[in-house]
Amino acid sequence: MGPARPRAPGGWTGGQYSLVRVLAGATFAAGFAGALLGEPPPGIRLWLRHAEAVFAASCAAGLLASVAFASGWHDRMAAVVLAASVGLRLAADSEALGLGGAWVFVFLSAHLFVRSAPYGSIEALGRADPRGGWTTPAPVRTAAWLALAAGNAVAAWAGAPHGASRMWVPFAILPFAGAHGPEWTPSGLGLALCGAALHRWLRPWAWCALLALTCAWGLARGTFPLGPLLLLALALEPHWVAPRPLPSSSVLFYDGACGLCHRAVRFVLAEEQEPGGLRFAPLQGATFRRLLNEKGRHGLPDSLVLLERGSPVRLRSEAVMRLLEHCGGLWRLLALLGRLVPVRLRDALYDGVARVRHRLFPPPQDWCPVAPEFLRARFER
């Protein structure tokens, strides 16, 4: 097998998509748990026999499906169960899922067309190739933009933030500053932004503007805009946040006897946007002794050690931050947030995990992580 091929521009990595799936599943689970513990909506008793029992069963099924969806275990079947449970909740209470409740269905429907077993899902555990050739189909991103545009068009045509139009889209409704005018007036700004997204150079800015409008509308109404945020997640193209590549001579040294370190290496192999020149070697191997003399090795912690040309040796959390920047996309944004945390606090957290890693992760059988042949060529002893 030849070298790994670059991803198509705009494609999600499996880990980034799994991050979105986990957050969505957790949000679903919190909503169903709250509904299960609370009182059934009064409206459900008007049209359903044994309404309370059916509603409780639906929320319990939705809660279990949310956990399966978040973990990536039979997530397509879980999406179908979630859609049915969400439908019953919306029928009982149209405000149950906040703004854009109908768009939750679009997100769950789109998930059915996404390739299964991305990196970060239970179904991908034990796979030799951590990436597995996974990417999101371009039509899924296109469908998300079309759904956003359709919702804006419906709300602009309806002309008022009431009833179903408010459930369809927050983007077309903006606050009116006039003291004697209507409280809310329709606007075509959201639809115009979706139109601007047709141009690939304007698409990132249109996406950011739509995200800002979504958050502003949610804050103004005191409601979490779950549906629009999920569609915006599908429309996002992570390559907008370009990776900060490592020089071709860079080497990541890891503890060959540490299961967590092996997983960190597999994470990089799965999540880097473009296969780069980064190589890997165990701390116990000859490459480590060859590239770092005894003075350079003295005092180094049992940690990830990143050797990058023209830069000091990076250890602990600093090595993690640099690897996240190398992966790009959402991981680089996470590194940007991580750098706001003081280094001492980051390193303390890193050391705390390091102290218990051998109890949490079983030791590997070999110094090299599980990887197919075309990836093992990037490893040195």
Short mmCIF file of N, CA and C in Angstrom, two decimals, residues 203-340:
data_model
loop_
_atom_site.label_atom_id
_atom_site.label_comp_id
_atom_site.label_asym_id
_atom_site.label_seq_id
_atom_site.Cartn_x
_atom_site.Cartn_y
_atom_site.Cartn_z
N ARG A 203 -17.25 32.14 2.17
CA ARG A 203 -17.94 31.15 2.99
C ARG A 203 -17.50 31.17 4.45
N PRO A 204 -16.21 31.23 4.77
CA PRO A 204 -15.84 31.26 6.20
C PRO A 204 -16.41 32.46 6.94
N TRP A 205 -16.41 33.63 6.28
CA TRP A 205 -16.93 34.83 6.93
C TRP A 205 -18.44 34.75 7.09
N ALA A 206 -19.12 34.19 6.08
CA ALA A 206 -20.56 34.01 6.19
C ALA A 206 -20.89 33.06 7.33
N TRP A 207 -20.11 32.00 7.46
CA TRP A 207 -20.34 31.04 8.53
C TRP A 207 -20.15 31.70 9.89
N CYS A 208 -19.10 32.47 10.06
CA CYS A 208 -18.85 33.16 11.34
C CYS A 208 -19.97 34.13 11.67
N ALA A 209 -20.46 34.86 10.65
CA ALA A 209 -21.54 35.81 10.88
C ALA A 209 -22.83 35.09 11.29
N LEU A 210 -23.12 33.95 10.63
CA LEU A 210 -24.29 33.18 11.01
C LEU A 210 -24.17 32.64 12.43
N LEU A 211 -22.97 32.22 12.80
CA LEU A 211 -22.75 31.73 14.17
C LEU A 211 -23.00 32.86 15.18
N ALA A 212 -22.49 34.05 14.87
CA ALA A 212 -22.69 35.18 15.78
C ALA A 212 -24.17 35.53 15.91
N LEU A 213 -24.90 35.52 14.79
CA LEU A 213 -26.33 35.81 14.83
C LEU A 213 -27.09 34.75 15.61
N THR A 214 -26.69 33.49 15.45
CA THR A 214 -27.34 32.41 16.19
C THR A 214 -27.18 32.60 17.69
N CYS A 215 -25.96 32.87 18.10
CA CYS A 215 -25.70 33.05 19.54
C CYS A 215 -26.41 34.28 20.08
N ALA A 216 -26.41 35.37 19.30
CA ALA A 216 -27.09 36.60 19.74
C ALA A 216 -28.58 36.37 19.89
N TRP A 217 -29.17 35.66 18.93
CA TRP A 217 -30.61 35.38 19.01
C TRP A 217 -30.92 34.48 20.20
N GLY A 218 -30.10 33.46 20.43
CA GLY A 218 -30.33 32.59 21.56
C GLY A 218 -30.24 33.33 22.89
N LEU A 219 -29.25 34.23 23.00
CA LEU A 219 -29.12 35.02 24.23
C LEU A 219 -30.31 35.95 24.41
N ALA A 220 -30.76 36.56 23.31
CA ALA A 220 -31.87 37.50 23.39
C ALA A 220 -33.16 36.81 23.82
N ARG A 221 -33.35 35.58 23.37
CA ARG A 221 -34.57 34.86 23.70
C ARG A 221 -34.41 33.97 24.94
N GLY A 222 -33.18 33.85 25.46
CA GLY A 222 -32.96 32.99 26.61
C GLY A 222 -33.15 31.52 26.29
N THR A 223 -32.86 31.13 25.04
CA THR A 223 -33.06 29.75 24.59
C THR A 223 -31.80 29.27 23.89
N PHE A 224 -31.47 27.99 24.11
CA PHE A 224 -30.30 27.43 23.46
C PHE A 224 -30.64 27.03 22.03
N PRO A 225 -30.00 27.63 21.01
CA PRO A 225 -30.35 27.36 19.60
C PRO A 225 -29.70 26.08 19.09
N LEU A 226 -30.15 24.93 19.60
CA LEU A 226 -29.50 23.66 19.30
C LEU A 226 -29.53 23.33 17.81
N GLY A 227 -30.72 23.40 17.21
CA GLY A 227 -30.85 23.02 15.80
C GLY A 227 -29.94 23.79 14.86
N PRO A 228 -29.99 25.13 14.89
CA PRO A 228 -29.09 25.90 14.02
C PRO A 228 -27.62 25.62 14.27
N LEU A 229 -27.23 25.43 15.53
CA LEU A 229 -25.83 25.16 15.83
C LEU A 229 -25.38 23.82 15.25
N LEU A 230 -26.26 22.83 15.27
CA LEU A 230 -25.92 21.54 14.70
C LEU A 230 -25.75 21.63 13.18
N LEU A 231 -26.62 22.39 12.53
CA LEU A 231 -26.47 22.57 11.09
C LEU A 231 -25.22 23.37 10.76
N LEU A 232 -24.91 24.35 11.56
CA LEU A 232 -23.67 25.11 11.35
C LEU A 232 -22.45 24.20 11.53
N ALA A 233 -22.55 23.25 12.45
CA ALA A 233 -21.44 22.30 12.62
C ALA A 233 -21.25 21.47 11.36
N LEU A 234 -22.35 21.05 10.73
CA LEU A 234 -22.24 20.28 9.50
C LEU A 234 -21.70 21.13 8.36
N ALA A 235 -22.05 22.41 8.35
CA ALA A 235 -21.61 23.29 7.27
C ALA A 235 -20.15 23.73 7.43
N LEU A 236 -19.61 23.57 8.63
CA LEU A 236 -18.24 24.00 8.89
C LEU A 236 -17.24 23.19 8.06
N GLU A 237 -16.23 23.84 7.57
CA GLU A 237 -15.13 23.18 6.87
C GLU A 237 -13.86 23.41 7.69
N PRO A 238 -13.40 22.40 8.41
CA PRO A 238 -12.30 22.60 9.35
C PRO A 238 -11.01 23.11 8.72
N HIS A 239 -10.84 22.93 7.40
CA HIS A 239 -9.60 23.38 6.80
C HIS A 239 -9.50 24.90 6.79
N TRP A 240 -10.61 25.60 7.14
CA TRP A 240 -10.52 27.06 7.28
C TRP A 240 -9.50 27.44 8.34
N VAL A 241 -9.36 26.62 9.36
CA VAL A 241 -8.34 26.84 10.39
C VAL A 241 -7.14 25.98 9.99
N ALA A 242 -6.23 26.58 9.26
CA ALA A 242 -5.11 25.83 8.67
C ALA A 242 -4.18 25.30 9.75
N PRO A 243 -3.61 24.13 9.52
CA PRO A 243 -2.64 23.59 10.49
C PRO A 243 -1.35 24.39 10.50
N ARG A 244 -0.64 24.30 11.59
CA ARG A 244 0.69 24.89 11.68
C ARG A 244 1.68 23.74 11.52
N PRO A 245 2.17 23.52 10.30
CA PRO A 245 2.93 22.29 10.02
C PRO A 245 4.25 22.24 10.78
N LEU A 246 4.67 21.02 11.02
CA LEU A 246 5.96 20.77 11.64
C LEU A 246 7.02 20.55 10.57
N PRO A 247 8.26 20.95 10.79
CA PRO A 247 9.33 20.68 9.81
C PRO A 247 9.47 19.19 9.56
N SER A 248 9.97 18.84 8.40
CA SER A 248 10.05 17.43 8.00
C SER A 248 10.99 16.63 8.89
N SER A 249 11.89 17.29 9.58
CA SER A 249 12.83 16.56 10.43
C SER A 249 12.34 16.40 11.88
N SER A 250 11.11 16.77 12.15
CA SER A 250 10.59 16.71 13.52
C SER A 250 10.36 15.26 13.94
N VAL A 251 10.59 15.01 15.23
CA VAL A 251 10.40 13.66 15.78
C VAL A 251 9.63 13.79 17.09
N LEU A 252 8.60 12.97 17.23
CA LEU A 252 7.86 12.89 18.49
C LEU A 252 8.31 11.63 19.22
N PHE A 253 8.93 11.81 20.39
CA PHE A 253 9.33 10.69 21.22
C PHE A 253 8.23 10.41 22.24
N TYR A 254 7.92 9.15 22.43
CA TYR A 254 6.85 8.75 23.33
C TYR A 254 7.32 7.56 24.15
N ASP A 255 6.65 7.33 25.26
CA ASP A 255 6.97 6.19 26.11
C ASP A 255 6.42 4.93 25.45
N GLY A 256 7.31 4.06 24.99
CA GLY A 256 6.88 2.85 24.30
C GLY A 256 6.13 1.87 25.17
N ALA A 257 6.23 2.01 26.50
CA ALA A 257 5.55 1.11 27.42
C ALA A 257 4.26 1.71 27.96
N CYS A 258 3.80 2.82 27.39
CA CYS A 258 2.64 3.54 27.91
C CYS A 258 1.49 3.43 26.90
N GLY A 259 0.37 2.87 27.35
CA GLY A 259 -0.79 2.76 26.47
C GLY A 259 -1.36 4.10 26.08
N LEU A 260 -1.34 5.08 26.99
CA LEU A 260 -1.86 6.41 26.66
C LEU A 260 -0.99 7.09 25.62
N CYS A 261 0.33 6.93 25.72
CA CYS A 261 1.22 7.52 24.73
C CYS A 261 0.98 6.92 23.34
N HIS A 262 0.74 5.63 23.28
CA HIS A 262 0.42 4.99 22.01
C HIS A 262 -0.85 5.59 21.41
N ARG A 263 -1.82 5.87 22.26
CA ARG A 263 -3.07 6.47 21.79
C ARG A 263 -2.84 7.90 21.31
N ALA A 264 -1.92 8.61 21.95
CA ALA A 264 -1.60 9.96 21.50
C ALA A 264 -0.98 9.95 20.11
N VAL A 265 -0.12 8.97 19.85
CA VAL A 265 0.49 8.84 18.53
C VAL A 265 -0.57 8.51 17.49
N ARG A 266 -1.46 7.59 17.80
CA ARG A 266 -2.53 7.23 16.87
C ARG A 266 -3.46 8.42 16.62
N PHE A 267 -3.67 9.25 17.64
CA PHE A 267 -4.48 10.46 17.46
C PHE A 267 -3.86 11.37 16.40
N VAL A 268 -2.55 11.59 16.48
CA VAL A 268 -1.88 12.45 15.51
C VAL A 268 -1.99 11.84 14.11
N LEU A 269 -1.78 10.55 13.99
CA LEU A 269 -1.86 9.88 12.69
C LEU A 269 -3.26 10.00 12.09
N ALA A 270 -4.28 9.99 12.94
CA ALA A 270 -5.66 10.06 12.45
C ALA A 270 -6.09 11.47 12.14
N GLU A 271 -5.57 12.46 12.88
CA GLU A 271 -6.16 13.79 12.84
C GLU A 271 -5.35 14.84 12.09
N GLU A 272 -4.10 14.59 11.75
CA GLU A 272 -3.36 15.60 10.98
C GLU A 272 -4.03 15.75 9.62
N GLN A 273 -4.24 17.01 9.21
CA GLN A 273 -4.98 17.27 7.97
C GLN A 273 -4.24 16.76 6.75
N GLU A 274 -2.95 16.91 6.74
CA GLU A 274 -2.13 16.43 5.64
C GLU A 274 -1.02 15.55 6.20
N PRO A 275 -0.81 14.36 5.65
CA PRO A 275 0.30 13.54 6.12
C PRO A 275 1.62 14.29 5.98
N GLY A 276 2.26 14.58 7.08
CA GLY A 276 3.48 15.39 7.04
C GLY A 276 4.72 14.58 7.29
N GLY A 277 5.80 15.29 7.57
CA GLY A 277 7.08 14.64 7.77
C GLY A 277 7.38 14.29 9.21
N LEU A 278 6.40 14.46 10.10
CA LEU A 278 6.62 14.12 11.50
C LEU A 278 6.86 12.63 11.64
N ARG A 279 7.92 12.28 12.37
CA ARG A 279 8.25 10.88 12.61
C ARG A 279 8.10 10.59 14.09
N PHE A 280 8.08 9.30 14.43
CA PHE A 280 7.82 8.87 15.79
C PHE A 280 8.88 7.87 16.22
N ALA A 281 9.24 7.94 17.50
CA ALA A 281 10.24 7.01 18.04
C ALA A 281 10.02 6.88 19.54
N PRO A 282 10.26 5.70 20.12
CA PRO A 282 10.09 5.51 21.56
C PRO A 282 11.25 6.13 22.35
N LEU A 283 10.95 6.53 23.56
CA LEU A 283 12.00 7.08 24.43
C LEU A 283 13.05 6.03 24.76
N GLN A 284 12.67 4.77 24.67
CA GLN A 284 13.60 3.69 25.02
C GLN A 284 14.48 3.26 23.85
N GLY A 285 14.34 3.90 22.69
CA GLY A 285 15.02 3.42 21.50
C GLY A 285 16.34 4.11 21.20
N ALA A 286 17.02 3.61 20.16
CA ALA A 286 18.32 4.14 19.76
C ALA A 286 18.21 5.52 19.14
N THR A 287 17.09 5.84 18.48
CA THR A 287 16.93 7.16 17.86
C THR A 287 16.95 8.26 18.90
N PHE A 288 16.31 8.02 20.03
CA PHE A 288 16.30 9.00 21.11
C PHE A 288 17.71 9.26 21.62
N ARG A 289 18.49 8.20 21.80
CA ARG A 289 19.87 8.37 22.28
C ARG A 289 20.75 9.01 21.20
N ARG A 290 20.41 8.79 19.95
CA ARG A 290 21.24 9.35 18.87
C ARG A 290 20.97 10.85 18.67
N LEU A 291 19.73 11.27 18.75
CA LEU A 291 19.39 12.67 18.48
C LEU A 291 19.53 13.57 19.70
N LEU A 292 19.49 12.98 20.89
CA LEU A 292 19.67 13.77 22.10
C LEU A 292 20.82 13.15 22.89
N ASN A 293 21.87 13.94 23.09
CA ASN A 293 23.01 13.42 23.83
C ASN A 293 22.66 13.25 25.30
N GLU A 294 23.61 12.73 26.05
CA GLU A 294 23.33 12.43 27.45
C GLU A 294 22.97 13.68 28.24
N LYS A 295 23.62 14.79 27.92
CA LYS A 295 23.30 16.04 28.60
C LYS A 295 21.89 16.49 28.26
N GLY A 296 21.48 16.34 26.98
CA GLY A 296 20.14 16.74 26.58
C GLY A 296 19.07 15.84 27.15
N ARG A 297 19.40 14.57 27.38
CA ARG A 297 18.43 13.62 27.94
C ARG A 297 18.30 13.75 29.44
N HIS A 298 19.33 14.28 30.08
CA HIS A 298 19.34 14.34 31.54
C HIS A 298 18.21 15.25 32.05
N GLY A 299 17.45 14.74 32.94
CA GLY A 299 16.40 15.53 33.57
C GLY A 299 15.10 15.57 32.79
N LEU A 300 15.06 14.94 31.63
CA LEU A 300 13.82 14.96 30.88
C LEU A 300 12.78 14.09 31.58
N PRO A 301 11.54 14.56 31.70
CA PRO A 301 10.52 13.75 32.36
C PRO A 301 10.06 12.61 31.47
N ASP A 302 9.37 11.66 32.08
CA ASP A 302 8.78 10.55 31.33
C ASP A 302 7.53 11.10 30.64
N SER A 303 7.72 11.74 29.49
CA SER A 303 6.69 12.57 28.88
C SER A 303 6.80 12.49 27.37
N LEU A 304 5.78 13.02 26.70
CA LEU A 304 5.94 13.26 25.27
C LEU A 304 7.05 14.28 25.07
N VAL A 305 7.95 14.00 24.15
CA VAL A 305 9.07 14.90 23.86
C VAL A 305 9.04 15.19 22.36
N LEU A 306 8.86 16.45 22.02
CA LEU A 306 8.79 16.84 20.61
C LEU A 306 10.06 17.57 20.23
N LEU A 307 10.79 17.01 19.28
CA LEU A 307 12.03 17.60 18.81
C LEU A 307 11.75 18.24 17.45
N GLU A 308 11.82 19.56 17.40
CA GLU A 308 11.49 20.32 16.21
C GLU A 308 12.67 21.21 15.83
N ARG A 309 13.06 21.16 14.56
CA ARG A 309 14.23 21.92 14.11
C ARG A 309 14.00 23.41 14.35
N GLY A 310 15.02 24.05 14.93
CA GLY A 310 14.96 25.48 15.16
C GLY A 310 14.17 25.90 16.38
N SER A 311 13.72 24.95 17.20
CA SER A 311 12.94 25.26 18.39
C SER A 311 13.48 24.45 19.56
N PRO A 312 13.30 24.95 20.78
CA PRO A 312 13.71 24.16 21.94
C PRO A 312 12.86 22.90 22.06
N VAL A 313 13.40 21.94 22.79
CA VAL A 313 12.66 20.69 23.00
C VAL A 313 11.36 21.01 23.73
N ARG A 314 10.26 20.47 23.22
CA ARG A 314 8.93 20.71 23.81
C ARG A 314 8.53 19.50 24.64
N LEU A 315 8.07 19.77 25.88
CA LEU A 315 7.72 18.72 26.81
C LEU A 315 6.31 18.91 27.32
N ARG A 316 5.79 17.87 27.89
CA ARG A 316 4.51 17.89 28.59
C ARG A 316 3.42 18.58 27.77
N SER A 317 2.72 19.54 28.41
CA SER A 317 1.58 20.19 27.76
C SER A 317 2.00 21.01 26.55
N GLU A 318 3.23 21.53 26.56
CA GLU A 318 3.68 22.32 25.41
C GLU A 318 3.79 21.44 24.16
N ALA A 319 4.23 20.19 24.34
CA ALA A 319 4.26 19.26 23.22
C ALA A 319 2.85 18.96 22.73
N VAL A 320 1.91 18.82 23.66
CA VAL A 320 0.52 18.55 23.27
C VAL A 320 -0.06 19.73 22.50
N MET A 321 0.17 20.95 22.97
CA MET A 321 -0.33 22.13 22.28
C MET A 321 0.21 22.21 20.85
N ARG A 322 1.49 21.92 20.71
CA ARG A 322 2.12 22.01 19.38
C ARG A 322 1.57 20.93 18.45
N LEU A 323 1.30 19.75 18.97
CA LEU A 323 0.72 18.69 18.15
C LEU A 323 -0.70 19.05 17.71
N LEU A 324 -1.48 19.66 18.60
CA LEU A 324 -2.83 20.09 18.23
C LEU A 324 -2.77 21.15 17.13
N GLU A 325 -1.80 22.06 17.23
CA GLU A 325 -1.64 23.06 16.17
C GLU A 325 -1.25 22.40 14.85
N HIS A 326 -0.46 21.36 14.93
CA HIS A 326 -0.06 20.63 13.72
C HIS A 326 -1.26 19.96 13.06
N CYS A 327 -2.23 19.51 13.86
CA CYS A 327 -3.41 18.85 13.30
C CYS A 327 -4.36 19.85 12.63
N GLY A 328 -4.42 21.07 13.12
CA GLY A 328 -5.26 22.09 12.51
C GLY A 328 -6.73 21.91 12.83
N GLY A 329 -7.58 22.71 12.17
CA GLY A 329 -9.02 22.62 12.37
C GLY A 329 -9.43 22.93 13.79
N LEU A 330 -10.41 22.19 14.29
CA LEU A 330 -10.89 22.40 15.65
C LEU A 330 -9.81 22.17 16.69
N TRP A 331 -8.86 21.29 16.38
CA TRP A 331 -7.79 21.02 17.34
C TRP A 331 -6.89 22.23 17.51
N ARG A 332 -6.65 22.98 16.44
CA ARG A 332 -5.84 24.19 16.59
C ARG A 332 -6.59 25.24 17.41
N LEU A 333 -7.91 25.32 17.23
CA LEU A 333 -8.70 26.24 18.06
C LEU A 333 -8.63 25.82 19.53
N LEU A 334 -8.66 24.50 19.77
CA LEU A 334 -8.54 24.02 21.14
C LEU A 334 -7.17 24.36 21.73
N ALA A 335 -6.13 24.27 20.89
CA ALA A 335 -4.79 24.66 21.37
C ALA A 335 -4.74 26.15 21.68
N LEU A 336 -5.43 26.96 20.87
CA LEU A 336 -5.46 28.39 21.13
C LEU A 336 -6.09 28.68 22.49
N LEU A 337 -7.16 27.98 22.81
CA LEU A 337 -7.78 28.14 24.13
C LEU A 337 -6.87 27.61 25.22
N GLY A 338 -6.20 26.49 24.93
CA GLY A 338 -5.31 25.91 25.93
C GLY A 338 -4.15 26.82 26.29
N ARG A 339 -3.69 27.59 25.34
CA ARG A 339 -2.56 28.48 25.61
C ARG A 339 -2.96 29.66 26.48
N LEU A 340 -4.25 29.87 26.66
CA LEU A 340 -4.69 30.91 27.59
C LEU A 340 -4.51 30.46 29.04
#
